[in-house]
XYZ file of C-alpha atoms in Angstrom:
515
model
C 23.259 -16.167 16.507
C 21.397 -18.050 13.638
C 23.725 -17.480 11.016
C 26.749 -18.433 13.440
C 25.000 -21.679 14.225
C 23.391 -22.803 11.106
C 25.844 -25.054 10.099
C 25.106 -27.459 12.918
C 27.932 -29.528 13.318
C 30.379 -26.279 13.368
C 28.530 -25.592 17.018
C 30.975 -27.031 19.507
C 28.150 -27.905 21.916
C 26.472 -29.855 18.765
C 29.535 -31.614 18.133
C 29.809 -32.521 21.678
C 26.300 -33.752 21.723
C 27.183 -35.985 18.267
C 30.057 -37.564 20.265
C 27.831 -38.348 23.398
C 29.695 -35.747 25.340
C 26.676 -33.750 26.615
C 23.595 -35.218 27.752
C 20.100 -34.741 25.592
C 18.511 -32.590 28.197
C 21.477 -29.969 28.154
C 21.769 -30.151 24.632
C 18.004 -29.285 24.239
C 18.625 -26.361 26.470
C 21.421 -25.252 24.297
C 19.549 -25.388 21.372
C 16.500 -23.687 22.963
C 18.688 -20.575 24.047
C 20.257 -20.336 20.528
C 16.498 -20.082 19.155
C 15.756 -17.262 21.518
C 13.711 -19.374 23.890
C 14.023 -18.043 27.604
C 12.609 -19.022 31.154
C 11.880 -15.161 31.322
C 9.092 -15.267 28.390
C 5.855 -17.270 28.312
C 5.556 -16.762 25.230
C 8.701 -17.928 24.077
C 9.368 -20.794 26.768
C 11.698 -23.513 26.151
C 10.230 -26.450 23.973
C 10.789 -30.044 25.056
C 9.510 -33.259 23.185
C 6.958 -35.866 24.436
C 9.469 -38.583 24.384
C 7.242 -41.620 25.889
C 3.842 -42.863 24.677
C 3.294 -45.446 27.046
C 1.225 -43.745 29.852
C -0.997 -46.917 30.862
C 1.534 -49.718 31.620
C 2.067 -50.832 35.268
C 5.767 -51.125 34.218
C 7.663 -49.170 31.903
C 9.704 -50.933 29.540
C 12.340 -48.552 28.180
C 13.971 -51.207 25.557
C 10.889 -51.877 23.916
C 10.583 -49.055 21.034
C 6.757 -49.304 21.234
C 7.206 -47.127 24.833
C 8.202 -44.041 22.759
C 6.604 -41.057 20.826
C 7.693 -41.163 17.108
C 10.226 -38.285 17.200
C 10.525 -38.046 13.258
C 6.726 -36.795 12.931
C 5.262 -33.676 14.944
C 2.427 -34.089 17.534
C -0.340 -33.434 14.486
C 1.193 -37.009 12.743
C 1.420 -39.358 15.393
C -1.506 -41.486 14.076
C -1.912 -41.852 10.107
C -5.771 -40.676 10.609
C -4.664 -37.557 12.369
C -1.964 -36.831 9.663
C -4.467 -37.191 6.713
C -6.874 -34.493 8.578
C -4.494 -31.984 8.983
C -3.287 -32.602 5.058
C -6.719 -32.344 3.944
C -7.077 -28.929 6.385
C -4.017 -27.618 4.285
C -5.267 -28.463 0.767
C -8.682 -26.562 1.551
C -7.161 -23.773 2.874
C -4.647 -23.567 -0.194
C -7.427 -23.697 -2.726
C -8.943 -20.460 -1.220
C -6.037 -18.631 -2.691
C -6.177 -16.096 -0.152
C -2.577 -14.691 -0.249
C -3.014 -12.535 2.906
C -3.859 -15.860 4.621
C -1.289 -18.784 3.587
C -2.401 -22.216 4.064
C -1.324 -23.804 7.357
C -1.575 -27.602 8.870
C -2.251 -26.362 12.399
C -4.463 -23.454 13.828
C -3.014 -23.873 17.009
C 0.865 -24.164 18.303
C 3.042 -26.656 20.386
C 4.091 -23.864 22.831
C 2.177 -20.818 24.186
C 2.139 -18.827 27.095
C -1.526 -20.466 28.045
C 0.106 -24.091 27.586
C 2.974 -23.283 30.041
C 0.884 -21.667 32.427
C -1.702 -24.601 32.477
C 1.220 -26.887 32.802
C 2.479 -24.669 35.807
C -0.781 -23.734 37.402
C 0.139 -25.095 40.549
C 2.829 -22.939 41.138
C 3.569 -19.577 42.082
C 4.189 -17.209 40.381
C 2.438 -19.244 37.013
C -0.777 -19.614 38.484
C -1.198 -15.517 38.528
C 0.033 -15.595 34.704
C -2.777 -18.153 33.877
C -5.329 -16.167 35.820
C -4.384 -12.946 33.962
C -4.641 -14.634 30.594
C -7.831 -16.550 31.752
C -9.657 -13.182 32.597
C -8.996 -13.852 36.366
C -10.569 -17.374 37.023
C -9.766 -21.017 36.314
C -10.951 -22.606 33.362
C -13.805 -25.567 33.373
C -11.764 -28.261 35.210
C -12.021 -30.688 32.524
C -9.928 -28.516 30.599
C -7.196 -28.151 32.933
C -4.032 -30.222 33.302
C -5.052 -32.657 35.436
C -3.623 -36.038 33.961
C -0.471 -36.883 32.014
C -2.369 -39.840 30.114
C -5.087 -37.547 29.355
C -3.035 -34.742 28.114
C -0.819 -37.173 25.895
C -3.999 -38.698 24.542
C -5.443 -34.976 23.572
C -2.237 -34.126 22.139
C -1.497 -37.055 20.001
C -4.724 -38.341 18.694
C -8.144 -36.807 20.277
C -8.118 -33.350 19.753
C -7.220 -31.746 16.581
C -6.976 -28.300 18.136
C -4.206 -29.714 20.717
C -0.553 -30.231 19.300
C 1.260 -28.931 22.343
C 4.794 -30.296 23.377
C 6.473 -30.512 26.806
C 8.287 -28.157 28.999
C 11.825 -28.703 30.692
C 10.020 -29.000 33.982
C 8.673 -32.528 32.703
C 12.285 -33.702 33.103
C 13.528 -32.221 36.506
C 10.813 -30.548 38.755
C 8.392 -32.999 40.386
C 6.656 -30.229 42.467
C 4.704 -29.060 39.643
C 2.620 -32.372 39.596
C 1.609 -31.836 43.058
C -1.009 -28.875 44.532
C 1.317 -27.788 47.303
C -0.299 -24.756 47.556
C -4.081 -26.255 48.036
C -5.625 -24.302 45.263
C -9.284 -25.004 44.424
C -9.651 -25.993 41.033
C -12.963 -27.436 40.794
C -14.594 -30.930 40.216
C -14.889 -32.424 36.717
C -17.846 -33.646 35.245
C -19.858 -36.746 35.820
C -17.547 -38.685 38.571
C -14.464 -37.204 37.622
C -13.694 -36.100 41.211
C -11.874 -33.176 42.352
C -8.802 -31.984 40.326
C -5.907 -31.641 42.985
C -2.511 -33.263 41.982
C -2.058 -34.652 38.428
C -2.812 -37.853 37.739
C 0.435 -40.034 36.900
C 0.747 -43.014 34.828
C 0.704 -46.521 36.754
C 4.288 -46.922 36.468
C 5.036 -43.925 38.243
C 3.387 -45.667 41.408
C 1.875 -42.499 42.486
C 4.985 -40.465 43.090
C 5.903 -37.326 40.922
C 9.619 -38.033 41.837
C 9.321 -41.472 39.994
C 7.651 -40.155 37.075
C 10.239 -37.205 36.696
C 12.989 -39.902 37.033
C 11.759 -42.424 34.354
C 10.907 -39.235 32.051
C 14.363 -37.999 32.240
C 15.587 -41.699 31.621
C 13.663 -42.118 28.643
C 14.864 -38.803 27.284
C 18.296 -39.862 27.597
C 17.644 -43.520 26.463
C 19.381 -45.383 23.412
C 16.115 -44.845 21.486
C 15.757 -41.033 22.011
C 19.419 -40.527 21.299
C 19.058 -42.136 17.966
C 16.000 -40.190 17.076
C 16.257 -36.765 18.743
C 17.860 -35.057 15.794
C 14.746 -35.524 13.863
C 12.750 -33.659 16.380
C 15.348 -31.199 16.406
C 14.900 -30.615 12.512
C 11.092 -30.219 12.827
C 11.047 -27.479 15.833
C 14.306 -25.745 15.292
C 15.651 -27.065 11.791
C 15.454 -27.072 8.180
C 11.876 -28.952 8.647
C 10.582 -25.709 10.336
C 9.633 -24.083 7.218
C 9.324 -24.321 3.407
C 8.884 -26.946 1.463
C 10.119 -29.375 3.850
C 7.404 -28.225 6.389
C 4.937 -28.882 4.028
C 6.379 -32.582 3.533
C 6.457 -33.308 7.184
C 3.037 -31.861 7.878
C 4.745 -29.071 10.225
C 2.919 -25.900 8.805
C 1.600 -23.687 11.323
C 0.002 -20.179 11.318
C 1.989 -17.577 9.103
C 1.873 -15.299 11.960
C 3.707 -17.488 14.544
C 6.816 -17.363 12.329
C 9.382 -14.367 12.796
C 9.090 -11.819 10.220
C 6.023 -12.687 9.375
C 4.720 -9.071 9.752
C 6.602 -5.634 10.077
C 4.564 -4.392 13.258
C 6.333 -0.853 12.843
C 4.646 -1.006 9.381
C 1.118 -1.260 10.343
C -0.306 2.451 10.782
C -3.675 1.356 12.252
C -3.403 1.309 16.001
C -6.335 -1.543 16.159
C -4.967 -3.662 13.836
C -1.457 -3.421 15.116
C -2.835 -4.497 18.163
C -4.677 -7.172 17.302
C -1.673 -8.652 15.268
C 0.348 -8.194 18.582
C -2.338 -10.369 20.522
C -2.315 -13.120 17.929
C 1.211 -13.145 18.166
C 1.539 -13.389 21.984
C -1.531 -15.640 22.119
C -1.135 -18.031 19.380
C 2.431 -18.876 19.973
C 5.652 -18.147 18.422
C 7.648 -20.676 16.369
C 11.356 -20.800 17.359
C 14.106 -19.078 15.532
C 15.292 -21.580 12.795
C 18.943 -22.652 14.129
C 19.770 -25.170 11.518
C 19.362 -24.970 7.961
C 20.278 -28.513 7.038
C 19.569 -31.836 8.289
C 20.659 -31.947 12.084
C 23.660 -34.977 12.224
C 22.640 -38.089 14.188
C 24.316 -38.702 17.512
C 27.344 -41.325 16.842
C 26.496 -44.804 18.200
C 28.858 -44.777 21.155
C 28.728 -48.210 22.573
C 31.693 -47.762 24.892
C 30.907 -48.182 28.521
C 33.041 -46.045 30.836
C 35.119 -47.969 33.634
C 33.894 -47.458 36.864
C 35.897 -47.796 40.422
C 33.191 -50.494 41.885
C 34.002 -52.705 38.716
C 37.630 -52.210 38.295
C 38.761 -52.342 41.907
C 40.500 -55.588 41.348
C 42.775 -53.817 38.775
C 43.828 -51.016 41.179
C 47.516 -51.173 42.142
C 48.965 -49.139 45.430
C 51.735 -47.400 44.686
C 55.120 -47.951 46.601
C 55.665 -44.560 47.856
C 53.119 -41.756 48.737
C 52.248 -39.331 46.061
C 51.985 -36.336 48.232
C 52.348 -35.678 52.217
C 50.905 -32.900 54.225
C 51.417 -32.754 58.036
C 47.967 -32.310 58.683
C 44.462 -34.084 58.245
C 43.579 -34.205 54.479
C 40.159 -32.667 54.175
C 39.777 -32.704 50.279
C 41.091 -33.728 47.203
C 41.044 -32.622 43.766
C 42.372 -33.533 40.444
C 43.569 -30.855 37.811
C 43.397 -32.517 34.380
C 44.902 -28.845 33.094
C 47.940 -29.332 35.710
C 47.736 -32.923 35.636
C 48.440 -32.462 39.599
C 46.601 -34.249 42.584
C 45.656 -31.386 44.996
C 45.377 -32.114 48.390
C 44.253 -29.462 51.356
C 43.886 -29.226 54.934
C 40.904 -28.549 56.919
C 41.583 -24.804 56.748
C 42.617 -24.520 53.331
C 40.694 -24.671 49.893
C 42.542 -24.579 46.144
C 41.023 -22.076 44.091
C 39.500 -23.537 41.007
C 39.344 -23.369 37.563
C 43.008 -22.893 37.436
C 44.245 -23.977 40.840
C 47.242 -21.269 40.713
C 45.971 -19.897 44.136
C 44.479 -21.376 47.647
C 43.171 -19.659 50.404
C 43.573 -20.250 54.126
C 41.803 -19.256 57.100
C 41.956 -20.277 60.734
C 44.306 -17.474 61.898
C 43.992 -15.254 65.233
C 43.152 -12.053 63.492
C 39.714 -14.207 62.051
C 40.967 -13.171 58.479
C 41.517 -15.201 55.292
C 44.876 -14.697 53.196
C 45.491 -16.044 49.581
C 48.580 -17.471 48.441
C 50.110 -18.526 45.091
C 50.402 -22.330 44.698
C 53.876 -22.091 43.170
C 55.535 -20.063 45.363
C 53.463 -20.490 48.376
C 53.953 -16.604 48.849
C 51.330 -14.499 50.186
C 49.384 -12.503 47.575
C 46.406 -10.820 49.403
C 45.546 -10.791 53.400
C 41.858 -9.691 54.560
C 41.632 -9.368 58.540
C 38.557 -9.506 60.708
C 36.325 -10.610 57.932
C 33.970 -11.838 60.867
C 33.732 -10.211 64.405
C 34.851 -13.641 65.578
C 36.598 -16.678 64.604
C 35.891 -18.400 61.329
C 34.249 -21.704 61.281
C 33.577 -22.711 57.485
C 34.568 -21.141 54.233
C 33.703 -22.095 50.844
C 34.060 -20.996 46.961
C 30.690 -21.159 45.208
C 32.699 -20.319 41.982
C 35.951 -18.813 41.248
C 34.345 -15.467 42.070
C 31.989 -15.860 44.530
C 33.115 -16.777 48.241
C 31.236 -17.586 51.397
C 32.487 -17.438 54.832
C 30.770 -18.403 58.343
C 31.728 -17.762 61.849
C 31.154 -18.591 65.221
C 29.207 -14.917 65.321
C 26.275 -17.086 63.474
C 26.534 -15.053 60.457
C 27.070 -16.297 56.700
C 28.990 -13.631 54.561
C 29.092 -13.677 50.723
C 31.789 -12.106 48.753
C 33.019 -11.002 45.233
C 36.358 -12.091 44.324
C 38.181 -10.428 42.023
C 41.677 -10.763 40.556
C 43.234 -7.996 39.141
C 46.184 -9.508 38.004
C 47.757 -12.827 38.582
C 49.403 -11.701 41.690
C 46.570 -9.615 43.311
C 43.238 -10.510 44.705
C 40.247 -8.129 45.425
C 37.638 -9.064 47.872
C 34.264 -6.874 48.114
C 31.082 -7.722 50.338
C 28.006 -8.631 48.827
C 25.683 -9.436 51.608
C 25.437 -10.922 55.089
C 22.902 -13.425 55.957
C 21.331 -13.980 59.502
C 19.330 -16.884 60.595
C 21.207 -18.986 62.806
C 21.506 -18.866 66.331
C 24.537 -20.909 67.072
C 28.023 -21.105 65.401
C 27.784 -22.300 61.795
C 29.729 -25.479 61.130
C 28.862 -26.544 57.606
C 28.481 -24.824 54.415
C 27.733 -26.572 50.858
C 26.258 -24.629 47.810
C 25.512 -25.325 44.099
C 26.605 -22.915 41.306
C 24.107 -24.352 38.962
C 21.292 -23.770 41.234
C 22.415 -20.804 42.667
C 21.861 -21.973 46.223
C 23.943 -22.377 49.551
C 23.116 -24.547 52.611
C 24.398 -23.528 55.844
C 24.011 -25.709 59.101
C 24.884 -24.944 63.019
C 25.747 -26.411 65.814
C 22.041 -26.781 66.959
C 21.386 -28.747 63.651
C 19.378 -26.089 62.019
C 19.726 -25.827 58.207
C 18.980 -23.116 56.126
C 18.914 -23.127 52.400
C 19.697 -19.583 50.646
C 19.182 -18.352 47.430
C 22.562 -16.790 46.153
C 21.101 -14.405 43.531
C 18.850 -12.442 45.846
C 20.643 -13.414 49.038
C 17.263 -14.352 50.644
C 16.475 -17.633 52.664
C 14.242 -20.119 50.879
C 13.871 -23.389 53.251
C 14.415 -24.136 56.801
C 15.251 -28.048 57.339
C 14.038 -29.331 60.143
C 16.594 -31.255 62.527
C 15.786 -34.925 63.404
C 16.669 -36.577 66.601
C 20.515 -36.490 65.635
C 20.649 -32.851 64.940
C 24.738 -32.519 64.452
C 25.458 -32.133 60.815
C 28.915 -33.367 60.101
C 28.821 -32.632 56.255
C 26.351 -31.645 53.534
C 26.444 -31.429 49.535
C 24.277 -30.113 47.034
C 23.997 -32.024 43.694
C 24.944 -29.562 40.705
C 22.655 -31.602 38.140
C 19.667 -32.219 40.146
C 19.564 -30.173 43.114
C 19.238 -33.076 45.456
C 20.960 -32.367 49.172
C 22.407 -34.693 51.021
C 22.951 -34.054 54.902
C 25.327 -36.448 56.865
C 24.541 -36.488 60.543
C 27.169 -38.949 62.141
C 26.052 -42.458 60.862
C 22.600 -41.117 59.503
C 22.131 -39.982 55.852
C 19.398 -37.659 54.593
C 18.211 -37.170 51.124
C 16.164 -33.936 50.243
C 14.592 -32.386 47.056
C 15.715 -28.732 46.505
C 12.485 -27.702 47.929
C 13.376 -29.281 51.346
C 10.872 -32.362 50.773
C 12.634 -35.662 52.416
C 13.323 -37.907 49.896
C 14.526 -41.045 52.179
C 16.557 -41.142 55.491
C 18.698 -44.157 56.475
C 21.214 -45.047 58.848
C 24.172 -46.617 57.438
């Protein structure tokens, strides 16, 4: 991967980011993946930058450059005094002339398993990983992650053994800041008090969701967009190693770099285990993705036209674009086909090519696939439920969900052996409802399914494991008329007549309003 993406702008994702077609968050996730970082390995967890430096103001001003961290410098150089100290340290090690231990600026790393688990210590299963690393008990309360401001102060100026960066959860997961599981972390010294949820900046108003939203807004701000390529150079690019790293005060312990030691050539088992332990516990520098300066993002000042601001320029066509002899349940526009696709309440146009559509609601309780061009039947599957179908949904082109009056949700795998054939294979059935299911919603990004029944019960399912995750308690007006799951942030929208409710993906109520 490194050789393929080393040219920077030759990567299609990099070009999209440069042109402003990809968010900073998504691009950083892409670069982390290319560098071998993964959520499945705590020692190589995705790395994200501190983007803000203001954690004390009552209101956060994202138009003020002083509110931001200096992305041109690593965490060890956020103050001049700190940078000087680390450079002096490197010079001292260099003067020793130990060829087996090359000089370095930092004896600790910006990403380790301990850093990741300490950030996520309030959540399962990360707390178990933390306890495993810590020998079975929590560290001293004053050394735990209990305050965003204190963590920033430690990593940016106060503690020379702390140069940690952030993890992606700081930009999308408010739950990790709350002690939802009620863990007893003890009390800090003096009048520090009991450690519970993470202390937030004043501008977050004590609400983790506001903190995450502001932090994400800062990540996507104009200032960060203009300077993010400098930070990428430090972590994933040409300033990661060699002379450029030395000039940028960005040299870490040599064992943190890929290929520093060939473990297969260490014959002494004790030394081999010790080396592995150092690599795992100290931290691993990501694979170098870019060999040259990462290009800056283009200054794209174009503001996309919004429907609410362009309403006056809308003109109604003199004749109908398309007519169907039924109630219109959905509208879809296919840019590839340059066609507007509409469907009735018992029909689904199948993305992404829209060359097929599915219909249900027949006496046999089955589903049928048709060709869009010819309207000819290409596949028929009878009795997919023991009763009539009440809702059908495509999560993606290969995952179909059906629900019926039998209170069962079924998940199917759809394959297309040829352009004129369709095959349907069952993945599993989900049980939990006591009345007929009326509404389905899904998110392919979060692999999450929502099902609602006539009695107002709402169940949230994990589509990977086909297990229930949450039950949302109905309010005084239980009948759900429609629901959606936001594919970017996971927010769940539920409509009950004139009442709208917003939930987090974990079922916490954000707002309820009568419209």
